[in-house]
Tab-separated table of C-alpha atoms and ligand atoms in Angstrom:
chain	number	residue	atom	x	y	z
A	1	VAL	CA	12.361	-0.869	-4.547
A	2	SER	CA	11.330	2.599	-5.166
A	3	THR	CA	8.604	5.870	-5.285
A	4	ILE	CA	5.784	7.544	-6.098
A	5	ALA	CA	6.257	10.060	-8.125
A	6	ALA	CA	9.265	12.184	-8.586
A	7	SER	CA	11.487	13.409	-11.785
A	8	HIS	CA	14.779	13.014	-13.958
A	9	ALA	CA	15.487	16.530	-12.492
A	10	GLY	CA	16.607	15.286	-9.190
A	11	LEU	CA	15.546	17.065	-6.194
A	12	ARG	CA	15.785	19.990	-8.214
A	13	ASP	CA	12.512	19.576	-9.645
A	14	PRO	CA	10.233	22.344	-9.040
A	15	GLU	CA	7.207	20.547	-7.844
A	16	LEU	CA	9.356	18.235	-5.767
A	17	ALA	CA	11.331	21.133	-3.977
A	18	GLN	CA	8.079	22.888	-3.286
A	19	ARG	CA	6.750	19.638	-0.888
A	20	LEU	CA	10.451	19.401	0.352
A	21	ARG	CA	9.937	22.878	1.736
A	22	GLY	CA	6.772	21.950	3.556
A	23	ALA	CA	8.478	18.652	4.382
A	24	LEU	CA	11.495	19.814	5.946
A	25	GLY	CA	10.394	23.575	6.929
A	26	THR	CA	7.460	22.379	9.548
A	27	ARG	CA	7.090	20.292	12.538
A	28	PRO	CA	7.048	17.152	12.863
A	29	ARG	CA	9.849	17.654	9.956
A	30	ARG	CA	9.046	14.860	6.954
A	31	LEU	CA	11.196	14.220	3.900
A	32	PRO	CA	9.460	12.997	0.630
A	33	VAL	CA	9.721	9.567	-0.142
A	34	GLU	CA	11.163	10.310	-3.671
A	35	CYS	CA	14.261	11.614	-1.594
A	36	PHE	CA	15.548	8.110	-0.868
A	37	TYR	CA	16.119	6.497	-4.357
A	38	ASP	CA	19.178	7.893	-6.806
A	39	ASP	CA	21.070	5.413	-7.728
A	40	LEU	CA	23.345	5.361	-4.651
A	41	GLY	CA	20.489	4.881	-2.502
A	42	SER	CA	18.727	2.277	-5.026
A	43	ALA	CA	22.135	0.417	-4.159
A	44	LEU	CA	21.848	0.413	-0.273
A	45	PHE	CA	18.566	-0.722	-0.327
A	46	GLU	CA	19.172	-3.855	-2.739
A	47	ALA	CA	21.851	-4.240	0.247
A	48	ILE	CA	19.181	-3.957	2.982
A	49	THR	CA	17.560	-7.012	1.482
A	50	TYR	CA	20.836	-9.132	1.996
A	51	LEU	CA	21.020	-8.104	5.737
A	52	PRO	CA	20.221	-11.296	8.539
A	53	GLU	CA	17.769	-9.210	9.991
A	54	TYR	CA	15.781	-7.683	7.514
A	55	GLY	CA	13.540	-10.881	6.711
A	56	LEU	CA	11.044	-9.511	4.671
A	57	THR	CA	12.559	-9.615	0.982
A	58	ARG	CA	13.347	-14.087	1.711
A	59	ALA	CA	9.598	-14.294	3.154
A	60	GLU	CA	8.712	-13.089	-0.156
A	61	TRP	CA	10.928	-14.715	-2.216
A	62	ARG	CA	10.196	-18.328	-0.338
A	63	LEU	CA	5.858	-17.185	-1.165
A	64	LEU	CA	7.385	-16.118	-4.540
A	65	CYS	CA	8.698	-19.726	-5.047
A	66	ARG	CA	6.146	-21.444	-3.529
A	67	HIS	CA	3.517	-20.254	-5.418
A	68	SER	CA	4.526	-18.943	-8.772
A	69	SER	CA	3.036	-22.007	-10.508
A	70	ASP	CA	-0.170	-21.095	-8.756
A	71	ILE	CA	-0.482	-17.462	-9.728
A	72	ALA	CA	0.328	-18.520	-13.156
A	73	ARG	CA	-2.592	-20.783	-13.090
A	74	LEU	CA	-4.846	-17.920	-12.009
A	75	VAL	CA	-3.998	-15.442	-14.178
A	76	PRO	CA	-4.935	-15.380	-18.184
A	77	SER	CA	-2.369	-16.736	-19.945
A	78	ALA	CA	-2.238	-13.723	-22.843
A	79	LEU	CA	-0.949	-11.335	-19.848
A	80	GLU	CA	1.712	-8.340	-19.917
A	81	VAL	CA	3.735	-7.664	-16.575
A	82	VAL	CA	4.200	-4.506	-14.893
A	83	GLU	CA	6.367	-3.725	-11.787
A	84	LEU	CA	5.716	-0.941	-9.813
A	85	GLY	CA	9.095	-0.298	-8.350
A	86	SER	CA	11.300	-3.170	-9.706
A	87	GLY	CA	14.657	-2.605	-8.204
A	88	SER	CA	17.032	-5.126	-9.472
A	89	GLY	CA	14.044	-7.368	-10.516
A	90	ARG	CA	16.184	-10.758	-8.549
A	91	LYS	CA	12.824	-11.763	-6.854
A	92	THR	CA	10.870	-11.148	-9.830
A	93	ARG	CA	12.889	-13.310	-12.481
A	94	LEU	CA	10.847	-16.705	-11.169
A	95	LEU	CA	7.829	-15.857	-11.315
A	96	LEU	CA	8.225	-14.501	-14.882
A	97	GLU	CA	10.000	-17.393	-15.633
A	98	ALA	CA	6.391	-19.135	-14.423
A	99	LEU	CA	4.519	-17.377	-16.334
A	100	ALA	CA	6.102	-16.967	-19.960
A	101	ARG	CA	6.660	-21.246	-19.864
A	102	ARG	CA	2.991	-20.791	-21.754
A	103	ARG	CA	3.766	-18.059	-24.147
A	104	PRO	CA	6.053	-14.808	-24.928
A	105	LEU	CA	5.687	-12.175	-21.764
A	106	PRO	CA	6.227	-8.496	-21.971
A	107	TYR	CA	7.591	-7.515	-19.194
A	108	ARG	CA	7.425	-3.667	-18.315
A	109	PRO	CA	9.469	-2.639	-15.136
A	110	VAL	CA	8.665	1.053	-13.762
A	111	ASP	CA	11.261	2.612	-11.470
A	112	ILE	CA	12.391	6.283	-11.462
A	113	SER	CA	16.182	4.820	-11.233
A	114	ALA	CA	17.889	4.170	-14.308
A	115	ALA	CA	20.415	2.271	-12.398
A	116	ALA	CA	18.113	-0.068	-11.139
A	117	LEU	CA	16.448	-0.530	-14.510
A	118	GLU	CA	19.547	-1.340	-16.360
A	119	ALA	CA	20.508	-3.844	-13.206
A	120	CYS	CA	17.081	-5.254	-13.816
A	121	ARG	CA	17.261	-5.769	-17.624
A	122	ARG	CA	20.558	-7.640	-17.287
A	123	GLU	CA	18.811	-9.733	-14.684
A	124	MET	CA	16.223	-10.748	-17.442
A	125	ALA	CA	19.396	-10.788	-19.764
A	126	GLY	CA	18.401	-14.432	-21.901
A	127	ARG	CA	15.513	-15.546	-20.149
A	128	THR	CA	13.290	-17.309	-22.783
A	129	GLY	CA	9.582	-15.627	-23.198
A	130	VAL	CA	10.345	-12.530	-21.813
A	131	THR	CA	11.018	-8.852	-23.163
A	132	VAL	CA	12.316	-6.174	-20.902
A	133	ASP	CA	10.845	-2.913	-21.857
A	134	PRO	CA	11.869	-0.315	-18.805
A	135	LEU	CA	10.119	2.371	-18.141
A	136	PRO	CA	12.013	5.183	-16.014
A	137	MET	CA	9.248	7.149	-14.781
A	138	PRO	CA	7.250	7.456	-11.575
A	139	PHE	CA	4.797	5.005	-10.574
A	140	LEU	CA	1.262	6.058	-12.270
A	141	GLU	CA	2.813	7.789	-15.356
A	142	GLY	CA	4.775	4.505	-15.957
A	143	LEU	CA	1.484	2.421	-15.762
A	144	SER	CA	-0.211	4.551	-17.664
A	145	ALA	CA	2.693	4.608	-20.596
A	146	ALA	CA	2.038	0.472	-19.959
A	147	ILE	CA	-1.464	0.436	-20.294
A	148	GLU	CA	-1.223	2.223	-23.996
A	149	MET	CA	1.408	-0.458	-24.821
A	150	ARG	CA	-0.923	-3.438	-24.343
A	151	ALA	CA	-2.180	-5.802	-26.703
A	152	PRO	CA	-5.647	-5.274	-26.710
A	153	SER	CA	-6.115	-8.917	-26.082
A	154	SER	CA	-3.946	-8.841	-23.380
A	155	ALA	CA	-4.859	-9.090	-19.805
A	156	VAL	CA	-2.465	-6.680	-17.266
A	157	LEU	CA	-0.940	-8.001	-13.912
A	158	VAL	CA	0.327	-4.893	-12.141
A	159	LEU	CA	2.785	-6.417	-9.521
A	160	PHE	CA	3.338	-4.683	-6.394
A	161	LEU	CA	5.540	-5.850	-4.079
A	162	GLY	CA	8.217	-5.541	-1.479
A	163	SER	CA	5.921	-4.341	1.091
A	164	ASN	CA	6.248	-1.239	-0.648
A	165	VAL	CA	2.264	-0.445	0.293
A	166	GLY	CA	3.235	-0.206	3.485
A	167	ASN	CA	5.599	3.129	3.183
A	168	LEU	CA	2.325	5.031	2.124
A	169	GLU	CA	-0.004	6.535	4.872
A	170	PRO	CA	-3.579	5.104	4.730
A	171	PRO	CA	-5.024	7.513	2.920
A	172	GLU	CA	-2.653	8.019	0.320
A	173	ARG	CA	-2.227	3.985	0.028
A	174	ASP	CA	-5.848	4.112	-0.640
A	175	ARG	CA	-5.893	6.642	-3.093
A	176	PHE	CA	-2.656	4.627	-4.812
A	177	LEU	CA	-4.517	1.413	-5.210
A	178	SER	CA	-7.808	3.271	-6.425
A	179	ALA	CA	-5.622	4.795	-8.796
A	180	ILE	CA	-4.218	1.531	-9.852
A	181	ARG	CA	-7.411	-0.124	-10.763
A	182	ARG	CA	-8.666	3.268	-12.645
A	183	ARG	CA	-5.767	2.357	-14.862
A	184	LEU	CA	-7.159	-1.238	-15.369
A	185	ARG	CA	-10.116	-3.102	-17.205
A	186	ARG	CA	-11.955	-5.864	-15.288
A	187	GLY	CA	-9.593	-9.103	-15.272
A	188	ASP	CA	-6.775	-7.405	-15.001
A	189	ALA	CA	-4.776	-8.566	-11.939
A	190	LEU	CA	-2.659	-6.796	-8.980
A	191	LEU	CA	-0.248	-8.922	-6.916
A	192	ILE	CA	0.707	-7.286	-3.599
A	193	THR	CA	2.267	-8.043	-0.799
A	194	ALA	CA	2.709	-6.889	3.175
A	195	ASP	CA	4.693	-7.582	5.988
A	196	LEU	CA	2.765	-8.479	9.069
A	197	GLU	CA	2.992	-7.449	12.525
A	198	LYS	CA	5.261	-9.515	14.695
A	199	ASP	CA	7.302	-8.642	18.027
A	200	ALA	CA	8.628	-5.181	18.206
A	201	SER	CA	12.164	-6.322	18.681
A	202	THR	CA	12.004	-8.165	15.519
A	203	LEU	CA	10.957	-5.413	13.454
A	204	GLU	CA	13.352	-2.591	14.908
A	205	ALA	CA	16.050	-4.505	14.354
A	206	ALA	CA	15.342	-5.206	10.554
A	207	TYR	CA	15.332	-1.168	10.728
A	208	ASP	CA	18.247	-0.668	12.534
A	209	ASP	CA	21.047	-3.339	11.714
A	210	ASP	CA	23.910	-4.348	13.024
A	211	ALA	CA	26.099	-3.438	10.099
A	212	GLY	CA	24.304	0.087	9.444
A	213	VAL	CA	23.125	-0.267	6.393
A	214	THR	CA	19.514	0.932	7.061
A	215	ALA	CA	21.219	3.577	9.015
A	216	ALA	CA	23.068	4.590	5.571
A	217	PHE	CA	20.428	4.406	3.291
A	218	ASN	CA	18.371	6.955	5.894
A	219	ARG	CA	21.128	9.341	5.595
A	220	ASN	CA	21.591	8.919	2.141
A	221	ALA	CA	18.837	11.450	1.783
A	222	LEU	CA	20.266	13.860	3.550
A	223	ALA	CA	23.589	13.838	1.908
A	224	ARG	CA	21.688	14.221	-1.084
A	225	LEU	CA	19.846	17.265	-0.127
A	226	ASN	CA	24.259	18.028	0.818
A	227	ARG	CA	25.072	17.324	-2.399
A	228	GLU	CA	22.050	18.244	-5.181
A	229	LEU	CA	21.004	21.600	-3.382
A	230	GLY	CA	23.942	22.830	-1.651
A	231	ALA	CA	22.470	22.249	1.813
A	232	ASP	CA	25.013	21.519	5.046
A	233	PHE	CA	23.249	19.388	7.061
A	234	ASP	CA	26.253	18.049	9.544
A	235	LEU	CA	25.787	14.184	8.517
A	236	ALA	CA	27.760	12.803	11.498
A	237	ALA	CA	25.654	14.641	14.132
A	238	PHE	CA	22.282	12.629	12.872
A	239	ARG	CA	21.664	9.095	14.602
A	240	HIS	CA	19.080	6.878	13.005
A	241	ARG	CA	16.815	5.738	14.794
A	242	ALA	CA	13.721	3.168	13.949
A	243	LEU	CA	10.814	2.350	16.391
A	244	TYR	CA	7.852	-0.059	16.547
A	245	ALA	CA	4.572	2.345	17.571
A	246	ALA	CA	2.182	-0.981	17.940
A	247	ARG	CA	-0.796	1.264	18.204
A	248	GLU	CA	-0.370	2.352	14.704
A	249	ARG	CA	1.198	-0.922	13.432
A	250	ARG	CA	4.147	1.079	11.707
A	251	ILE	CA	7.908	1.482	11.980
A	252	GLU	CA	8.710	4.882	12.236
A	253	MET	CA	12.299	5.930	10.540
A	254	HIS	CA	14.129	9.016	12.258
A	255	LEU	CA	16.969	11.049	11.958
A	256	VAL	CA	17.541	12.478	15.397
A	257	SER	CA	19.825	15.800	15.438
A	258	GLU	CA	22.246	14.972	18.078
A	259	ARG	CA	23.286	19.122	18.990
A	260	ASP	CA	21.572	22.325	18.229
A	261	GLN	CA	22.490	23.471	14.606
A	262	THR	CA	21.222	25.454	12.008
A	263	VAL	CA	21.254	23.840	8.601
A	264	ARG	CA	20.986	25.916	4.972
A	265	ILE	CA	19.624	25.131	2.205
A	266	PRO	CA	20.213	27.351	-0.420
A	267	ALA	CA	18.386	25.442	-3.212
A	268	LEU	CA	14.841	25.747	-1.307
A	269	GLY	CA	15.711	29.309	0.255
A	270	LEU	CA	15.311	27.134	3.761
A	271	VAL	CA	17.213	27.740	6.855
A	272	ILE	CA	15.916	25.185	9.317
A	273	ALA	CA	16.667	25.395	13.185
A	274	LEU	CA	17.016	21.499	14.815
A	275	ALA	CA	17.086	21.636	18.565
A	276	ALA	CA	19.177	18.908	19.787
A	277	GLY	CA	17.519	15.698	19.943
A	278	GLU	CA	14.754	17.122	17.326
A	279	THR	CA	13.915	14.075	14.954
A	280	ILE	CA	13.542	14.356	11.186
A	281	TRP	CA	10.761	11.747	10.501
A	282	THR	CA	12.341	10.029	7.257
A	283	GLU	CA	9.809	7.023	6.451
A	284	SER	CA	7.272	4.621	8.125
A	285	SER	CA	6.616	1.285	7.241
A	286	TYR	CA	3.043	-0.105	7.680
A	287	LYS	CA	2.670	-3.736	9.277
A	288	PHE	CA	-0.717	-5.431	8.350
A	289	ARG	CA	-2.544	-8.592	9.844
A	290	ARG	CA	-3.711	-11.696	7.385
A	291	GLY	CA	-6.455	-10.855	5.077
A	292	ASP	CA	-5.603	-6.689	5.162
A	293	LEU	CA	-4.726	-6.928	1.606
A	294	ALA	CA	-8.303	-8.363	0.756
A	295	ALA	CA	-9.461	-5.869	2.284
A	296	LEU	CA	-7.524	-2.827	0.846
A	297	GLY	CA	-7.951	-4.419	-2.089
A	298	ARG	CA	-12.268	-4.245	-2.138
A	299	ALA	CA	-12.040	-0.939	-1.022
A	300	ALA	CA	-10.496	0.246	-4.481
A	301	GLY	CA	-12.375	-1.954	-6.691
A	302	PHE	CA	-10.700	-5.081	-6.369
A	303	SER	CA	-11.698	-8.732	-5.599
A	304	GLY	CA	-9.059	-10.801	-3.747
A	305	THR	CA	-8.709	-13.900	-5.574
A	306	ALA	CA	-6.081	-16.153	-3.342
A	307	ALA	CA	-4.209	-15.103	-0.445
A	308	TRP	CA	-0.667	-16.717	0.730
A	309	GLN	CA	1.338	-16.252	4.473
A	310	ASP	CA	4.754	-16.960	5.302
A	311	ASP	CA	5.071	-18.505	8.604
A	312	GLU	CA	8.921	-18.102	9.543
A	313	TRP	CA	8.516	-14.142	9.025
A	314	PRO	CA	4.901	-13.531	9.136
A	315	PHE	CA	4.415	-11.740	5.305
A	316	GLU	CA	1.096	-11.923	3.163
A	317	LEU	CA	0.810	-12.222	-1.042
A	318	ALA	CA	-2.305	-11.577	-2.348
A	319	LEU	CA	-3.445	-11.945	-5.913
A	320	LEU	CA	-6.462	-9.246	-6.216
A	321	VAL	CA	-7.985	-9.491	-9.823
A	322	ALA	CA	-10.281	-5.520	-10.548
A	323	GLU	CA	-13.747	-6.209	-10.665
B	1	LIG	N1	8.708	-1.139	1.474
B	1	LIG	C1	9.976	-2.025	2.487
B	1	LIG	C2	9.860	-1.595	4.088
B	1	LIG	O1	9.161	-1.121	4.170
B	1	LIG	C3	11.425	-1.247	1.719
B	1	LIG	C4	11.780	-0.245	2.634
B	1	LIG	C5	10.951	1.044	2.135
B	1	LIG	C6	12.684	-0.165	3.491
B	1	LIG	N2	11.687	2.421	2.807
B	1	LIG	C7	12.664	1.752	3.398
B	1	LIG	C8	13.063	-0.811	4.197
B	1	LIG	C9	13.593	2.438	4.868
B	1	LIG	C10	14.229	-0.035	5.117
B	1	LIG	C11	14.397	1.367	5.450
B	1	LIG	O2	10.704	-2.401	4.676
């Protein structure tokens, strides 16, 4: 899992710094998603995928296991795979093996975490037929780079897994799917997953686990502001909170300041006063209904070719084809 845009300069990238200033400096205070995925954040996210409470990754794994040969049958055999937010590549391996059974498969993982890409390259090492070509870039830049490398006779299959589409706000999400479509040609495909709505207590536990790993993942974003921007957040005074807003169908993750504190962020030229109980809304994770992915795809210029659901942990996998 990873982000939509970021840079190699870390949080000091001027464009990101500007957005950080806007997000933190005004209420409701927010954090750009890029803040989460330094190498430590990527490792913490990898740990989240093993949590007993976090059913998403296992549901996705079951769906990919069950349907990788269906997917292989539905896509052209001259194929190149581009994965947006590969993380360690653990769950993708199986699908790639099914796709590479027919002919050699170029695989281009796009991720801003170099550590995640290195783990991904190791994971694929020695897999027959899969050649890994990592792209350490923001998603859309990476997709454009991969498209420039495509063999003219090959179709491109884009993977956007991990229910990462749910971390985008709806307008941003629609723009992002359209931006993917614009880079593709007719007949290229997008394989995408989404977590489906389920009861609030199951969802809240998934994002607020007993071992505190998700809390650590969330807090690491502020720890990075301390490390990279010289900020002085008192991390011990922030509590992780995950709330399911059923009407908006999203999990909202917050860091709640437990006392009044004034935080200085010298590299941003920012001083913010947080009252006791005030929150920084760090991320949202939207939940979906069966068939939503095909509808989102249609709005962006894809037709829904197939969709599969997991019943143990309601979750959807959809194959969309560019029209
Ligand atoms: N897209 C996944 C989800 O929404 C992974 C994820 C992104 C996540 N940010 C997160 C999981 C923050 C836990 C906490 O579940």
